Amino acid sequence: MSDDIMLRPIMPGIISDPLAHDAIYLCGVEGTKPVLCFWDGSALHELKVHLEEAALTGIHIEHADSVWICGRKGVLLHGSYARGFTPVNLRQQLNLFHMITPYRGKLELPSSVRPGGLFEFDPGTSDLRRFSPALPKLRGEYIFYAGAVGDVLWVVGQKDIFRFDGSEWERIEHPRL
């Protein structure tokens, strides 16, 4: 791995495995080249990504052998340091997925552009679709965050905060949005 990759702040995603103190994944982009690295407790390893061009933006560690990486142009990778990463075969799309959040057995992917919105990936069927029920109309232009706490899904956008309780969306009013 080149020193400039290690020294420059190119890594938007840094996620550690909560069950292992020596498993940290980092992702980002160098120019147009996707960068994915793994810290094993003693050294940083640059991992092979089978993509010519992509920006990697988010990481979700399901367990040691199942790590999900998302990014620009609808990129979704699955694998691990031990077995390598491969692209998930999705339909051609240009979404900018910001992060990955597990919710009710599926993976939620907030996207800000091309098209924007909240998407849901089912690892069991490899089906990617818009989250249902759809988000209420946005006041801002995009969303960038989705997080789950128990059975509640929170979505945050440029000028929006939403709470999904498993059956319906609630807009959270905030005086500064």
Coordinates of C-alpha atoms in Angstrom, one line a residue:
M1 CA 0.0 0.0 0.0
S2 CA 1.4 3.4 -0.9
D3 CA 2.1 5.9 2.0
D4 CA 0.0 8.6 0.4
I5 CA -3.1 6.4 0.8
M6 CA -2.4 5.9 4.5
L7 CA -1.6 9.6 5.2
R8 CA -4.3 11.5 3.2
P9 CA -7.8 11.8 4.7
I10 CA -9.6 9.8 2.0
M11 CA -11.5 7.4 4.2
P12 CA -15.1 8.4 4.8
G13 CA -16.1 5.1 6.3
I14 CA -14.4 3.6 9.4
I15 CA -16.2 0.8 11.1
S16 CA -14.9 -1.6 13.7
D17 CA -16.3 -5.0 14.6
P18 CA -17.8 -4.6 18.1
L19 CA -17.0 -8.3 18.9
A20 CA -13.3 -8.0 17.9
H21 CA -10.8 -5.4 18.9
D22 CA -8.5 -6.2 16.0
A23 CA -11.0 -5.9 13.1
I24 CA -11.4 -2.4 11.7
Y25 CA -12.5 -1.7 8.1
L26 CA -11.9 1.6 6.3
C27 CA -13.3 2.7 3.0
G28 CA -13.1 5.6 0.6
V29 CA -11.8 6.7 -2.8
E30 CA -8.5 7.7 -4.2
G31 CA -9.2 9.8 -7.3
T32 CA -11.8 7.5 -8.9
K33 CA -10.3 4.2 -7.5
P34 CA -12.2 2.5 -4.7
V35 CA -10.1 2.0 -1.5
L36 CA -10.9 -0.6 1.1
C37 CA -8.6 -1.4 4.0
F38 CA -8.6 -3.7 7.0
W39 CA -6.7 -3.3 10.2
D40 CA -6.0 -6.7 11.8
G41 CA -4.6 -5.3 15.1
S42 CA -1.0 -5.1 13.8
A43 CA -1.0 -3.9 10.2
L44 CA -3.2 -2.1 7.7
H45 CA -4.0 -4.1 4.6
E46 CA -5.4 -2.7 1.4
L47 CA -8.0 -5.2 0.1
K48 CA -8.7 -6.0 -3.6
V49 CA -11.9 -4.5 -4.8
H50 CA -13.1 -5.8 -8.1
L51 CA -14.3 -2.5 -9.4
E52 CA -12.5 -0.1 -11.8
E53 CA -14.2 3.0 -10.5
A54 CA -16.3 3.7 -7.4
A55 CA -16.4 5.7 -4.2
L56 CA -17.0 3.5 -1.2
T57 CA -19.0 5.3 1.5
G58 CA -20.4 3.0 4.1
I59 CA -19.7 -0.2 6.0
H60 CA -21.9 -2.6 8.0
I61 CA -20.3 -5.6 9.8
E62 CA -22.9 -8.3 10.2
H63 CA -20.3 -10.7 11.6
A64 CA -16.7 -11.6 11.0
D65 CA -17.4 -13.4 7.7
S66 CA -20.2 -11.0 6.5
V67 CA -19.3 -7.4 5.8
W68 CA -21.3 -5.1 3.6
I69 CA -19.8 -2.1 1.8
C70 CA -21.9 0.5 -0.2
G71 CA -21.0 3.5 -2.3
R72 CA -21.6 5.6 -5.4
K73 CA -23.2 4.3 -8.6
G74 CA -25.2 1.8 -6.7
V75 CA -22.2 -0.1 -5.4
L76 CA -22.9 -2.9 -2.9
L77 CA -20.1 -5.3 -2.0
H78 CA -20.2 -8.4 0.3
G79 CA -17.5 -10.4 1.9
S80 CA -14.8 -10.2 4.5
Y81 CA -11.1 -9.8 4.9
A82 CA -10.7 -13.6 5.0
R83 CA -12.6 -14.4 1.9
G84 CA -12.4 -11.2 -0.1
F85 CA -15.2 -8.9 -1.4
T86 CA -17.4 -9.3 -4.5
P87 CA -20.0 -6.9 -6.0
V88 CA -23.6 -7.9 -5.3
N89 CA -25.3 -8.3 -8.7
L90 CA -27.8 -5.4 -8.7
R91 CA -29.6 -3.9 -11.6
Q92 CA -27.6 -1.0 -13.2
Q93 CA -28.2 2.2 -11.2
L94 CA -26.5 5.4 -10.2
N95 CA -27.6 5.8 -6.6
L96 CA -25.2 7.3 -4.1
F97 CA -25.7 5.0 -1.1
H98 CA -24.4 6.8 2.0
M99 CA -24.5 4.0 4.6
I100 CA -26.0 0.6 5.4
T101 CA -28.3 0.0 8.4
P102 CA -29.8 -3.4 9.3
Y103 CA -33.6 -3.3 10.0
R104 CA -36.0 -6.2 10.3
G105 CA -33.7 -8.7 8.6
K106 CA -33.0 -6.4 5.6
L107 CA -30.4 -3.7 4.9
E108 CA -31.5 -0.1 4.5
L109 CA -29.6 2.2 2.2
P110 CA -30.2 6.0 2.2
S111 CA -29.4 7.5 -1.2
S112 CA -29.1 11.2 -1.9
V113 CA -29.1 11.2 -5.8
R114 CA -29.9 9.3 -9.0
P115 CA -32.5 8.6 -7.6
G116 CA -32.5 9.6 -4.0
G117 CA -34.6 8.1 -1.3
L118 CA -34.6 5.1 1.1
F119 CA -33.8 1.7 -0.5
E120 CA -34.0 -1.7 1.1
F121 CA -31.9 -4.7 0.1
D122 CA -33.0 -8.3 1.1
P123 CA -29.8 -10.4 1.5
G124 CA -31.9 -13.6 1.2
T125 CA -33.2 -12.8 -2.3
S126 CA -30.8 -10.1 -3.5
D127 CA -33.8 -7.9 -4.2
L128 CA -33.3 -4.1 -4.0
R129 CA -36.3 -1.9 -3.9
R130 CA -37.6 1.4 -2.4
F131 CA -38.5 1.1 1.2
S132 CA -42.2 0.5 1.7
P133 CA -44.1 2.4 2.8
A134 CA -42.5 5.3 1.1
L135 CA -41.0 8.3 3.0
P136 CA -43.3 11.3 3.2
K137 CA -42.5 14.2 0.8
L138 CA -39.1 15.7 1.7
R139 CA -38.8 19.3 2.6
G140 CA -35.1 19.2 1.7
E141 CA -33.5 17.8 -1.4
Y142 CA -32.1 14.5 0.0
I143 CA -31.6 12.0 2.8
F144 CA -28.2 10.8 4.0
Y145 CA -28.8 8.8 7.2
A146 CA -30.8 5.8 8.4
G147 CA -30.4 4.2 11.8
A148 CA -32.4 1.6 13.7
V149 CA -33.0 1.5 17.4
G150 CA -35.0 -1.6 18.3
D151 CA -38.0 -1.7 16.0
V152 CA -37.8 2.0 15.1
L153 CA -36.1 3.3 12.0
W154 CA -34.8 6.9 12.0
V155 CA -34.1 8.7 8.7
V156 CA -32.4 12.1 8.5
G157 CA -32.1 14.4 5.5
Q158 CA -31.0 17.8 4.6
K159 CA -34.2 19.4 6.1
D160 CA -36.0 16.3 7.4
I161 CA -36.2 13.9 10.3
F162 CA -38.5 10.9 10.1
R163 CA -39.3 8.1 12.5
F164 CA -40.8 4.8 11.3
D165 CA -42.4 2.6 14.0
G166 CA -42.9 -0.5 11.8
S167 CA -46.2 0.6 10.3
E168 CA -46.1 4.3 9.6
W169 CA -43.8 7.3 9.2
E170 CA -43.8 10.3 11.6
R171 CA -42.2 13.6 10.7
I172 CA -40.2 15.0 13.6
E173 CA -40.6 18.8 13.7
H174 CA -37.5 20.6 14.5
P175 CA -37.3 24.4 14.7
R176 CA -34.0 24.7 12.9
L177 CA -35.0 22.6 9.9

